Amino acid sequence: MLKSNLEIVKDPIKNRDSSNKYKVGMVSLGCDKNRVDSEIILGNMSNDYIITNNPKDADIILVNTCGFIESAKQESIDTILEMAEYKKTYRCKLLIATGCLTQRYGEELGKLIPEIDIMLGVNDYNKLNELITAFINEDKKSLEYVNYSDDFINEGKRILTTKQSTAYIRIAEGCNNFCTYCIIPKIRGKFRSRKLENIINEAKDLASQGVKEIILIAQDTTMYGTDIYGKQNLHELLRELSKIEEIKWIRLLYCYPEELYDELIDEIGNNNKVVKYIDIPIQHISNHVLKLMARKTTKEHIMDKIKMLRTRVPEIIIRTTFIVGFPQETQEDFEEITDFLEEFKLDKVGVFTYSQEEDTAAARMEGQIEEEIKKVREEKLMLTQKCVSEELNKLKIGKYYDILVEGYNGEYYHGRSFEMAPDIDGNIFFKNNDNANIEIGSFVKVKIIENMDYDLIGVVVNESCK
């Protein structure tokens, strides 16, 4: 919309929609766990405000920030500054910042960006409506809420921001691992599981809204239940979730390899609704670097767990992430990762360069690696994985998959098989030669006819899987 077409309102917070409600727009940054927070915030606000996808139409703009690594912090600051400009040009009169960045740098952020009117930490979202009311009625700014509670977990009604057929469910908050590169325990607090019945009720509510795939997330999903039930209880949670008729797929992310246990592996293998896919954040494979990272595992243990998964669940798809350029990482350490990928040929791999984060043990280590070396290692590792991915994708030609349909561009439909998590693992593009109507959010059977580096091309078939 051109500026000349805008109706500039001098005091827009006093000018409500015809329904007598203010409009709220949100920008959510960072990980899937942050996304869940954003959806809970919107759910809490939905009765009193109108949610809009266009910040130009919003009387109130909320930015849910990420503060995990330097690039995420900078994106959060840039986004807040961008939204602050909407106070000058469009309807916005109230700018709110929440999330990990405000939790970590609340005082500094308030001084740096005085345009922020309300700022909340990661566990203060229940105070939001009263603070907005106070601002509207009294012009009262509130920047002091930046402390987390180790006993609190954000729960409640959600407004989904994902595609209608898929939703994330956070099963725990916080982390007890204290890896030397990670600030999350200081931001989010100690590990604390949600009650099983609360998770089941949330999944039932999501299923009633048309969700067919639920993705379980936490900082460490394999530790679910240890704090409130005295044992690892993820396998029992999977079993209960699978009883919800409308749910077709249950996907697991963030399963630390050292905490994978027999009952969980058996449940993945035997439960038809649990997709044969697991995300295990390895981060490195050199014992030298794993020790520096304070990871609670070894190269040998990781390799044994991967072999075990592939033996007991032969069709399992394994995804992981690596950090390159960690302090004191030698060329030999790095080459251990490339050798590992070439030998084990993991299905899905993400690579990140190490970010030196203040208040972490790794930031104070000697032997920090130059950014140029980090980038070279990242590119080399991604090239190694690109070749692995292309090799694996070639083997899929001629195979049949049930595909969750997510979109149509006028020529090709696109969707995902059980082998693909949303946004990170690629897509399957396919044509419908029968010209029958295909609904977004439905499942169709597709035969793969062509491979790309990370995506696949197929065609709809009416045959059964072979």
Tab-separated table of N, CA, C and O in Angstrom, residues 332-413:
chain	number	residue	atom	x	y	z
A	332	GLU	N	41.702	-31.431	11.931
A	332	GLU	CA	41.447	-32.864	12.103
A	332	GLU	C	40.091	-33.102	12.769
A	332	GLU	O	39.365	-34.034	12.393
A	333	ASP	N	39.761	-32.262	13.752
A	333	ASP	CA	38.439	-32.365	14.387
A	333	ASP	C	37.331	-32.178	13.359
A	333	ASP	O	36.358	-32.943	13.322
A	334	PHE	N	37.504	-31.159	12.532
A	334	PHE	CA	36.492	-30.879	11.515
A	334	PHE	C	36.366	-32.025	10.519
A	334	PHE	O	35.246	-32.432	10.151
A	335	GLU	N	37.497	-32.561	10.100
A	335	GLU	CA	37.462	-33.641	9.115
A	335	GLU	C	36.823	-34.910	9.664
A	335	GLU	O	36.320	-35.736	8.899
A	336	GLU	N	36.791	-35.041	10.983
A	336	GLU	CA	36.069	-36.173	11.573
A	336	GLU	C	34.575	-36.096	11.236
A	336	GLU	O	33.914	-37.120	11.062
A	337	ILE	N	34.039	-34.868	11.163
A	337	ILE	CA	32.618	-34.723	10.807
A	337	ILE	C	32.391	-35.141	9.362
A	337	ILE	O	31.449	-35.879	9.058
A	338	THR	N	33.234	-34.663	8.450
A	338	THR	CA	33.042	-35.015	7.036
A	338	THR	C	33.194	-36.517	6.829
A	338	THR	O	32.417	-37.130	6.081
A	339	ASP	N	34.175	-37.135	7.499
A	339	ASP	CA	34.344	-38.588	7.391
A	339	ASP	C	33.115	-39.308	7.940
A	339	ASP	O	32.655	-40.313	7.368
A	340	PHE	N	32.583	-38.805	9.053
A	340	PHE	CA	31.404	-39.395	9.674
A	340	PHE	C	30.202	-39.331	8.732
A	340	PHE	O	29.477	-40.325	8.558
A	341	LEU	N	29.979	-38.178	8.106
A	341	LEU	CA	28.840	-38.035	7.189
A	341	LEU	C	28.982	-38.950	5.981
A	341	LEU	O	28.005	-39.537	5.512
A	342	GLU	N	30.189	-39.066	5.462
A	342	GLU	CA	30.402	-39.929	4.303
A	342	GLU	C	30.197	-41.397	4.653
A	342	GLU	O	29.745	-42.190	3.823
A	343	GLU	N	30.498	-41.761	5.909
A	343	GLU	CA	30.329	-43.152	6.321
A	343	GLU	C	28.876	-43.449	6.699
A	343	GLU	O	28.300	-44.448	6.255
A	344	PHE	N	28.265	-42.591	7.493
A	344	PHE	CA	26.939	-42.883	8.036
A	344	PHE	C	25.799	-42.344	7.173
A	344	PHE	O	24.658	-42.768	7.331
A	345	LYS	N	26.089	-41.404	6.280
A	345	LYS	CA	25.102	-40.898	5.319
A	345	LYS	C	23.768	-40.570	6.004
A	345	LYS	O	22.725	-41.148	5.694
A	346	LEU	N	23.826	-39.627	6.930
A	346	LEU	CA	22.614	-39.208	7.611
A	346	LEU	C	21.678	-38.535	6.622
A	346	LEU	O	22.103	-37.847	5.692
A	347	ASP	N	20.374	-38.699	6.850
A	347	ASP	CA	19.377	-38.276	5.862
A	347	ASP	C	19.251	-36.761	5.763
A	347	ASP	O	19.127	-36.212	4.669
A	348	LYS	N	19.232	-36.083	6.905
A	348	LYS	CA	19.018	-34.637	6.938
A	348	LYS	C	20.040	-34.007	7.872
A	348	LYS	O	20.199	-34.462	9.008
A	349	VAL	N	20.707	-32.956	7.423
A	349	VAL	CA	21.769	-32.340	8.222
A	349	VAL	C	21.708	-30.824	8.089
A	349	VAL	O	21.590	-30.283	6.986
A	350	GLY	N	21.772	-30.140	9.223
A	350	GLY	CA	21.926	-28.693	9.247
A	350	GLY	C	23.286	-28.345	9.812
A	350	GLY	O	23.817	-29.054	10.680
A	351	VAL	N	23.889	-27.252	9.325
A	351	VAL	CA	25.223	-26.846	9.770
A	351	VAL	C	25.192	-25.379	10.187
A	351	VAL	O	24.640	-24.537	9.476
A	352	PHE	N	25.772	-25.086	11.338
A	352	PHE	CA	25.852	-23.719	11.846
A	352	PHE	C	27.294	-23.399	12.201
A	352	PHE	O	28.035	-24.272	12.670
A	353	THR	N	27.690	-22.159	12.001
A	353	THR	CA	28.991	-21.722	12.482
A	353	THR	C	28.859	-21.312	13.939
A	353	THR	O	27.839	-20.764	14.358
A	354	TYR	N	29.892	-21.581	14.714
A	354	TYR	CA	29.874	-21.245	16.138
A	354	TYR	C	29.736	-19.742	16.321
A	354	TYR	O	30.405	-18.940	15.657
A	355	SER	N	28.855	-19.355	17.246
A	355	SER	CA	28.646	-17.960	17.600
A	355	SER	C	29.125	-17.740	19.025
A	355	SER	O	28.680	-18.422	19.951
A	356	GLN	N	30.046	-16.802	19.211
A	356	GLN	CA	30.648	-16.536	20.514
A	356	GLN	C	29.676	-15.698	21.350
A	356	GLN	O	29.583	-14.486	21.202
A	357	GLU	N	28.958	-16.362	22.252
A	357	GLU	CA	27.908	-15.711	23.026
A	357	GLU	C	28.391	-15.361	24.432
A	357	GLU	O	28.900	-16.223	25.146
A	358	GLU	N	28.224	-14.091	24.800
A	358	GLU	CA	28.650	-13.666	26.127
A	358	GLU	C	27.889	-14.437	27.205
A	358	GLU	O	26.784	-14.918	26.995
A	359	ASP	N	28.507	-14.562	28.355
A	359	ASP	CA	27.956	-15.287	29.507
A	359	ASP	C	27.931	-16.794	29.295
A	359	ASP	O	27.256	-17.512	30.039
A	360	THR	N	28.659	-17.295	28.285
A	360	THR	CA	28.808	-18.736	28.117
A	360	THR	C	30.270	-19.114	28.346
A	360	THR	O	31.174	-18.305	28.110
A	361	ALA	N	30.477	-20.334	28.767
A	361	ALA	CA	31.846	-20.794	29.043
A	361	ALA	C	32.696	-20.807	27.772
A	361	ALA	O	33.889	-20.486	27.809
A	362	ALA	N	32.085	-21.175	26.649
A	362	ALA	CA	32.844	-21.260	25.395
A	362	ALA	C	33.349	-19.899	24.937
A	362	ALA	O	34.396	-19.803	24.289
A	363	ALA	N	32.606	-18.845	25.268
A	363	ALA	CA	33.019	-17.503	24.846
A	363	ALA	C	34.324	-17.089	25.511
A	363	ALA	O	35.066	-16.258	24.973
A	364	ARG	N	34.610	-17.682	26.670
A	364	ARG	CA	35.824	-17.322	27.409
A	364	ARG	C	37.000	-18.248	27.094
A	364	ARG	O	38.094	-18.070	27.628
A	365	MET	N	36.772	-19.246	26.232
A	365	MET	CA	37.833	-20.193	25.904
A	365	MET	C	38.897	-19.551	25.019
A	365	MET	O	38.614	-18.673	24.199
A	366	GLU	N	40.113	-20.031	25.179
A	366	GLU	CA	41.178	-19.658	24.255
A	366	GLU	C	40.976	-20.418	22.941
A	366	GLU	O	40.254	-21.409	22.882
A	367	GLY	N	41.625	-19.956	21.895
A	367	GLY	CA	41.573	-20.661	20.621
A	367	GLY	C	40.311	-20.391	19.827
A	367	GLY	O	39.822	-21.283	19.113
A	368	GLN	N	39.771	-19.166	19.908
A	368	GLN	CA	38.616	-18.805	19.082
A	368	GLN	C	39.010	-18.851	17.605
A	368	GLN	O	40.098	-18.452	17.218
A	369	ILE	N	38.111	-19.377	16.774
A	369	ILE	CA	38.396	-19.595	15.356
A	369	ILE	C	37.973	-18.372	14.536
A	369	ILE	O	36.929	-17.768	14.792
A	370	GLU	N	38.768	-18.026	13.548
A	370	GLU	CA	38.441	-16.886	12.679
A	370	GLU	C	37.168	-17.160	11.892
A	370	GLU	O	36.907	-18.289	11.475
A	371	GLU	N	36.401	-16.089	11.670
A	371	GLU	CA	35.116	-16.225	10.979
A	371	GLU	C	35.289	-16.795	9.572
A	371	GLU	O	34.458	-17.577	9.103
A	372	GLU	N	36.345	-16.421	8.906
A	372	GLU	CA	36.575	-16.913	7.539
A	372	GLU	C	36.763	-18.436	7.543
A	372	GLU	O	36.244	-19.135	6.660
A	373	ILE	N	37.492	-18.944	8.533
A	373	ILE	CA	37.710	-20.395	8.636
A	373	ILE	C	36.385	-21.090	8.940
A	373	ILE	O	36.070	-22.151	8.380
A	374	LYS	N	35.588	-20.514	9.845
A	374	LYS	CA	34.266	-21.084	10.162
A	374	LYS	C	33.424	-21.212	8.889
A	374	LYS	O	32.785	-22.236	8.652
A	375	LYS	N	33.413	-20.144	8.094
A	375	LYS	CA	32.577	-20.134	6.898
A	375	LYS	C	33.043	-21.177	5.896
A	375	LYS	O	32.223	-21.869	5.271
A	376	VAL	N	34.342	-21.313	5.716
A	376	VAL	CA	34.882	-22.319	4.801
A	376	VAL	C	34.469	-23.716	5.256
A	376	VAL	O	34.057	-24.561	4.436
A	377	ARG	N	34.551	-23.969	6.540
A	377	ARG	CA	34.182	-25.292	7.061
A	377	ARG	C	32.686	-25.550	6.897
A	377	ARG	O	32.271	-26.663	6.571
A	378	GLU	N	31.884	-24.532	7.136
A	378	GLU	CA	30.443	-24.685	6.939
A	378	GLU	C	30.127	-25.049	5.495
A	378	GLU	O	29.352	-25.976	5.214
A	379	GLU	N	30.729	-24.317	4.555
A	379	GLU	CA	30.456	-24.562	3.141
A	379	GLU	C	30.917	-25.945	2.715
A	379	GLU	O	30.234	-26.639	1.949
A	380	LYS	N	32.074	-26.372	3.216
A	380	LYS	CA	32.588	-27.689	2.848
A	380	LYS	C	31.671	-28.781	3.392
A	380	LYS	O	31.375	-29.764	2.697
A	381	LEU	N	31.211	-28.622	4.626
A	381	LEU	CA	30.352	-29.637	5.214
A	381	LEU	C	29.000	-29.704	4.507
A	381	LEU	O	28.455	-30.794	4.279
A	382	MET	N	28.462	-28.554	4.142
A	382	MET	CA	27.190	-28.541	3.423
A	382	MET	C	27.342	-29.171	2.036
A	382	MET	O	26.420	-29.831	1.545
A	383	LEU	N	28.498	-28.980	1.412
A	383	LEU	CA	28.744	-29.613	0.120
A	383	LEU	C	28.821	-31.127	0.267
A	383	LEU	O	28.278	-31.877	-0.555
A	384	THR	N	29.472	-31.583	1.344
A	384	THR	CA	29.518	-33.022	1.624
A	384	THR	C	28.116	-33.579	1.783
A	384	THR	O	27.770	-34.618	1.202
A	385	GLN	N	27.277	-32.875	2.578
A	385	GLN	CA	25.922	-33.364	2.805
A	385	GLN	C	25.056	-33.258	1.553
A	385	GLN	O	24.177	-34.098	1.343
A	386	LYS	N	25.312	-32.257	0.722
A	386	LYS	CA	24.557	-32.136	-0.530
A	386	LYS	C	24.764	-33.384	-1.388
A	386	LYS	O	23.803	-33.904	-1.967
A	387	CYS	N	25.996	-33.866	-1.445
A	387	CYS	CA	26.274	-35.073	-2.225
A	387	CYS	C	25.595	-36.290	-1.603
A	387	CYS	O	25.042	-37.137	-2.317
A	388	VAL	N	25.610	-36.372	-0.274
A	388	VAL	CA	24.937	-37.476	0.410
A	388	VAL	C	23.444	-37.429	0.141
A	388	VAL	O	22.812	-38.443	-0.172
A	389	SER	N	22.860	-36.240	0.249
A	389	SER	CA	21.418	-36.086	0.055
A	389	SER	C	21.005	-36.455	-1.363
A	389	SER	O	19.991	-37.133	-1.573
A	390	GLU	N	21.785	-36.016	-2.334
A	390	GLU	CA	21.467	-36.346	-3.723
A	390	GLU	C	21.542	-37.862	-3.948
A	390	GLU	O	20.688	-38.443	-4.628
A	391	GLU	N	22.540	-38.491	-3.354
A	391	GLU	CA	22.681	-39.942	-3.473
A	391	GLU	C	21.484	-40.659	-2.858
A	391	GLU	O	20.929	-41.599	-3.455
A	392	LEU	N	21.061	-40.219	-1.679
A	392	LEU	CA	19.920	-40.852	-1.011
A	392	LEU	C	18.621	-40.595	-1.768
A	392	LEU	O	17.750	-41.476	-1.849
A	393	ASN	N	18.464	-39.389	-2.301
A	393	ASN	CA	17.237	-39.056	-3.028
A	393	ASN	C	17.100	-39.868	-4.317
A	393	ASN	O	15.983	-40.184	-4.740
A	394	LYS	N	18.216	-40.194	-4.957
A	394	LYS	CA	18.155	-41.025	-6.161
A	394	LYS	C	17.532	-42.382	-5.858
A	394	LYS	O	16.829	-42.964	-6.701
A	395	LEU	N	17.783	-42.879	-4.659
A	395	LEU	CA	17.248	-44.190	-4.270
A	395	LEU	C	15.740	-44.159	-4.059
A	395	LEU	O	15.098	-45.202	-3.982
A	396	LYS	N	15.165	-42.970	-3.986
A	396	LYS	CA	13.721	-42.845	-3.754
A	396	LYS	C	12.916	-42.871	-5.049
A	396	LYS	O	11.686	-42.994	-5.013
A	397	ILE	N	13.585	-42.756	-6.197
A	397	ILE	CA	12.865	-42.786	-7.474
A	397	ILE	C	12.175	-44.138	-7.646
A	397	ILE	O	12.781	-45.192	-7.458
A	398	GLY	N	10.891	-44.071	-7.951
A	398	GLY	CA	10.090	-45.284	-8.104
A	398	GLY	C	9.363	-45.704	-6.838
A	398	GLY	O	8.504	-46.582	-6.884
A	399	LYS	N	9.681	-45.058	-5.714
A	399	LYS	CA	9.013	-45.397	-4.464
A	399	LYS	C	7.698	-44.620	-4.332
A	399	LYS	O	7.498	-43.588	-4.959
A	400	TYR	N	6.824	-45.124	-3.470
A	400	TYR	CA	5.515	-44.522	-3.228
A	400	TYR	C	5.473	-43.972	-1.800
A	400	TYR	O	5.941	-44.615	-0.865
A	401	TYR	N	4.889	-42.786	-1.660
A	401	TYR	CA	4.790	-42.159	-0.347
A	401	TYR	C	3.394	-41.573	-0.136
A	401	TYR	O	2.774	-41.062	-1.083
A	402	ASP	N	2.932	-41.637	1.110
A	402	ASP	CA	1.770	-40.852	1.502
A	402	ASP	C	2.247	-39.437	1.788
A	402	ASP	O	3.156	-39.231	2.605
A	403	ILE	N	1.632	-38.463	1.116
A	403	ILE	CA	2.079	-37.075	1.185
A	403	ILE	C	1.008	-36.220	1.853
A	403	ILE	O	-0.169	-36.283	1.491
A	404	LEU	N	1.422	-35.411	2.817
A	404	LEU	CA	0.547	-34.409	3.406
A	404	LEU	C	0.607	-33.170	2.523
A	404	LEU	O	1.658	-32.527	2.408
A	405	VAL	N	-0.500	-32.845	1.855
A	405	VAL	CA	-0.533	-31.762	0.869
A	405	VAL	C	-0.557	-30.418	1.581
A	405	VAL	O	-1.403	-30.179	2.453
A	406	GLU	N	0.349	-29.508	1.168
A	406	GLU	CA	0.464	-28.220	1.860
A	406	GLU	C	0.268	-27.010	0.967
A	406	GLU	O	0.146	-25.891	1.476
A	407	GLY	N	0.218	-27.190	-0.355
A	407	GLY	CA	0.035	-26.028	-1.198
A	407	GLY	C	-0.047	-26.379	-2.668
A	407	GLY	O	0.182	-27.524	-3.079
A	408	TYR	N	-0.400	-25.365	-3.472
A	408	TYR	CA	-0.535	-25.528	-4.929
A	408	TYR	C	-0.171	-24.205	-5.582
A	408	TYR	O	-0.665	-23.146	-5.180
A	409	ASN	N	0.717	-24.243	-6.575
A	409	ASN	CA	1.167	-23.009	-7.221
A	409	ASN	C	0.569	-22.788	-8.603
A	409	ASN	O	1.028	-21.928	-9.361
A	410	GLY	N	-0.456	-23.555	-8.944
A	410	GLY	CA	-1.078	-23.434	-10.256
A	410	GLY	C	-0.610	-24.492	-11.227
A	410	GLY	O	-1.286	-24.767	-12.224
A	411	GLU	N	0.540	-25.077	-10.955
A	411	GLU	CA	1.060	-26.160	-11.799
A	411	GLU	C	1.385	-27.391	-10.955
A	411	GLU	O	0.995	-28.498	-11.298
A	412	TYR	N	2.085	-27.182	-9.869
A	412	TYR	CA	2.477	-28.281	-8.993
A	412	TYR	C	1.835	-28.126	-7.614
A	412	TYR	O	1.749	-27.024	-7.064
A	413	TYR	N	1.397	-29.247	-7.064
A	413	TYR	CA	1.117	-29.308	-5.644
A	413	TYR	C	2.446	-29.538	-4.928
A	413	TYR	O	3.421	-30.001	-5.523
